[in-house]
């Protein structure tokens, strides 16, 4: 059973817990430094030496803390997607539970988009790093494939919820609905419109919510 952040803070006042707290702080500095380098200089060209220098630690410390550059990237990505370091899967996050519980299908879609928008505000640049490097790095190709599968799994759950609310457009299967949501709420689309085309984060969120309502929901639900 995992500790809560409060209990960890209480116990991190000395001895072994103090060392653990310092280790977590060091790992956090390494992840922050690496994430900045990955998104500005690129994953392939960023070395462990550069990460160590930016984090203000030794190279052996980086290797001891993570082992590989891939492990640093996946840790940074996990933290960015989750928004914290709590081991809570996406489908158990409160925003997902609130969206699924919303009795209004359009309310569910708005919450669904808001949750994705929050994630991409933190993680879209790192996801683009993974996607770009996956073309030539087999390890990161696995990371990208796993992330894609995870996003599809989440969208299938949302699509099933819409179906239970009798809100899917006529002739639209839950699998098709999940695919449409996966494409609409993709990091590629977010990066294209926000980072390349200069849309604001809020404009993308408004557009995505409207697009999903039109593409997925029955016409009477859009009135």
XYZ file of C-alpha atoms in Angstrom:
223
model
C 0.000 0.000 0.000
C 1.538 3.333 -1.037
C 2.155 6.232 1.305
C 0.322 9.500 0.952
C 2.317 12.661 0.145
C 1.501 13.976 3.625
C 2.802 10.878 5.382
C 5.952 10.934 3.294
C 6.498 14.581 4.204
C 5.959 13.877 7.908
C 8.451 11.038 7.888
C 11.058 12.768 5.726
C 12.529 14.725 8.623
C 15.656 12.660 9.234
C 17.528 9.389 8.960
C 16.632 7.101 6.113
C 13.467 9.049 5.248
C 15.560 12.194 4.899
C 17.803 10.401 2.430
C 14.745 9.189 0.549
C 13.438 12.744 0.356
C 16.774 13.959 -1.012
C 16.775 11.133 -3.549
C 13.288 12.127 -4.713
C 14.419 15.729 -5.004
C 17.415 14.678 -7.078
C 15.254 12.549 -9.351
C 12.870 15.456 -9.799
C 15.724 17.780 -10.812
C 16.993 15.223 -13.310
C 13.537 14.722 -14.823
C 12.911 18.463 -15.087
C 16.270 19.092 -16.712
C 15.875 16.187 -19.121
C 12.352 17.177 -20.138
C 13.547 20.668 -21.040
C 16.456 19.316 -23.057
C 14.358 16.679 -24.808
C 11.800 19.258 -25.936
C 14.329 21.894 -27.014
C 17.372 19.990 -28.252
C 15.725 16.684 -29.121
C 15.893 13.243 -27.567
C 18.603 11.770 -29.788
C 21.032 14.637 -29.390
C 20.526 14.984 -25.620
C 23.210 13.098 -23.717
C 23.346 11.886 -20.148
C 26.252 14.291 -19.726
C 24.048 17.224 -20.759
C 21.226 16.089 -18.471
C 23.588 15.766 -15.518
C 25.084 19.200 -16.147
C 21.701 20.897 -16.401
C 20.398 19.105 -13.295
C 23.539 19.977 -11.336
C 24.393 16.359 -10.538
C 27.065 13.875 -11.590
C 26.650 11.452 -14.475
C 26.859 8.446 -12.099
C 23.962 9.961 -10.133
C 21.849 10.056 -13.279
C 22.688 6.452 -14.092
C 22.106 5.357 -10.496
C 18.740 7.134 -10.371
C 17.371 5.962 -13.723
C 19.725 3.618 -15.511
C 18.891 4.734 -19.042
C 17.871 7.811 -20.983
C 14.673 6.042 -21.990
C 13.781 5.592 -18.322
C 14.198 9.309 -17.735
C 11.942 10.134 -20.674
C 9.235 7.666 -19.684
C 9.306 8.964 -16.114
C 9.023 12.543 -17.341
C 6.150 11.556 -19.605
C 4.311 9.683 -16.858
C 4.610 12.665 -14.535
C 3.459 15.090 -17.217
C 0.442 12.977 -18.155
C -0.611 12.405 -14.564
C 0.233 15.844 -13.247
C 1.648 14.309 -10.061
C 3.681 11.333 -8.873
C 0.780 9.353 -7.433
C 0.448 5.803 -8.881
C -3.164 6.316 -9.983
C -4.113 5.010 -13.462
C -5.860 7.439 -15.801
C -9.185 5.597 -15.612
C -9.162 5.971 -11.832
C -8.426 9.686 -11.899
C -11.136 11.938 -10.497
C -11.677 13.846 -13.750
C -12.391 10.583 -15.579
C -14.755 9.400 -12.876
C -16.583 12.735 -12.953
C -16.913 12.604 -16.746
C -18.260 9.064 -16.740
C -20.718 9.907 -13.965
C -22.083 13.012 -15.701
C -25.675 12.147 -16.731
C -25.568 14.665 -19.600
C -23.729 13.208 -22.622
C -22.533 16.653 -23.673
C -21.373 17.263 -20.132
C -19.388 14.045 -20.337
C -17.796 15.153 -23.606
C -16.873 18.555 -22.203
C -15.258 16.960 -19.151
C -13.529 14.408 -21.397
C -12.038 17.162 -23.539
C -11.080 19.275 -20.520
C -9.182 16.326 -19.059
C -7.335 15.733 -22.320
C -6.582 19.447 -22.613
C -5.068 19.517 -19.128
C -2.860 16.552 -20.019
C -1.676 18.063 -23.294
C -0.923 21.390 -21.666
C 1.649 19.477 -19.620
C 2.625 16.606 -21.902
C 2.046 17.458 -25.580
C 5.651 18.512 -26.203
C 7.065 15.370 -24.586
C 4.626 13.186 -26.496
C 5.862 14.807 -29.698
C 9.420 13.944 -28.659
C 8.437 10.305 -28.236
C 6.520 10.210 -31.525
C 9.391 11.790 -33.472
C 12.079 9.575 -31.965
C 9.984 6.421 -32.370
C 10.707 6.390 -36.103
C 14.355 5.513 -35.497
C 14.450 4.238 -31.909
C 12.852 0.802 -31.331
C 12.659 1.390 -27.588
C 10.705 4.598 -28.037
C 8.584 2.967 -30.722
C 7.397 0.635 -27.962
C 6.751 3.579 -25.654
C 4.716 5.354 -28.352
C 2.726 2.220 -29.167
C 1.965 1.684 -25.479
C 0.844 5.287 -25.072
C -1.394 5.033 -28.123
C -2.969 1.852 -26.778
C -3.532 3.471 -23.399
C -5.265 6.455 -24.995
C -7.442 4.140 -27.086
C -8.415 2.175 -23.985
C -9.528 5.374 -22.266
C -11.544 6.476 -25.294
C -13.262 3.090 -25.473
C -14.420 3.516 -21.891
C -15.795 6.967 -22.711
C -17.500 5.638 -25.853
C -19.124 2.823 -23.878
C -20.410 5.403 -21.401
C -21.983 7.422 -24.214
C -23.617 4.291 -25.554
C -25.098 3.493 -22.140
C -26.562 7.003 -22.109
C -28.166 6.316 -25.518
C -26.244 9.266 -26.911
C -24.244 7.858 -29.832
C -25.263 8.906 -33.321
C -27.298 6.337 -35.236
C -25.116 3.711 -36.893
C -22.025 4.646 -34.913
C -20.389 1.794 -33.035
C -18.518 2.299 -29.802
C -15.309 1.221 -31.548
C -15.802 3.863 -34.250
C -16.615 6.456 -31.586
C -13.420 5.585 -29.723
C -11.382 5.920 -32.925
C -12.932 9.312 -33.719
C -12.240 10.586 -30.216
C -8.702 9.178 -30.359
C -8.014 11.145 -33.543
C -9.716 14.340 -32.410
C -8.066 14.325 -28.988
C -4.641 13.292 -30.230
C -1.405 15.019 -29.221
C -0.638 15.396 -32.940
C -3.787 17.480 -33.426
C -3.089 19.513 -30.305
C 0.506 20.214 -31.351
C -0.563 21.090 -34.897
C -3.213 23.611 -33.892
C -1.689 25.056 -30.716
C 2.063 24.883 -31.248
C 2.220 25.105 -35.055
C -0.867 27.147 -35.956
C -0.884 29.380 -32.910
C -4.281 28.496 -31.457
C -4.727 29.187 -27.783
C -5.144 26.258 -25.444
C -8.719 27.336 -24.714
C -9.574 27.619 -28.419
C -8.401 24.039 -28.980
C -10.453 22.850 -26.024
C -13.592 24.622 -27.280
C -13.074 23.291 -30.807
C -12.478 19.715 -29.644
C -15.575 19.705 -27.428
C -17.715 21.030 -30.298
C -16.184 18.580 -32.761
C -16.858 15.552 -30.562
C -20.418 16.692 -29.881
C -21.086 16.952 -33.613
C -19.266 13.763 -34.555
C -20.432 11.471 -31.759
C -23.655 12.699 -30.188
C -27.198 12.290 -31.484
C -28.623 15.426 -33.072
C -31.231 15.991 -30.380
C -28.430 16.052 -27.789
C -26.679 18.890 -29.632
C -29.614 21.290 -29.485
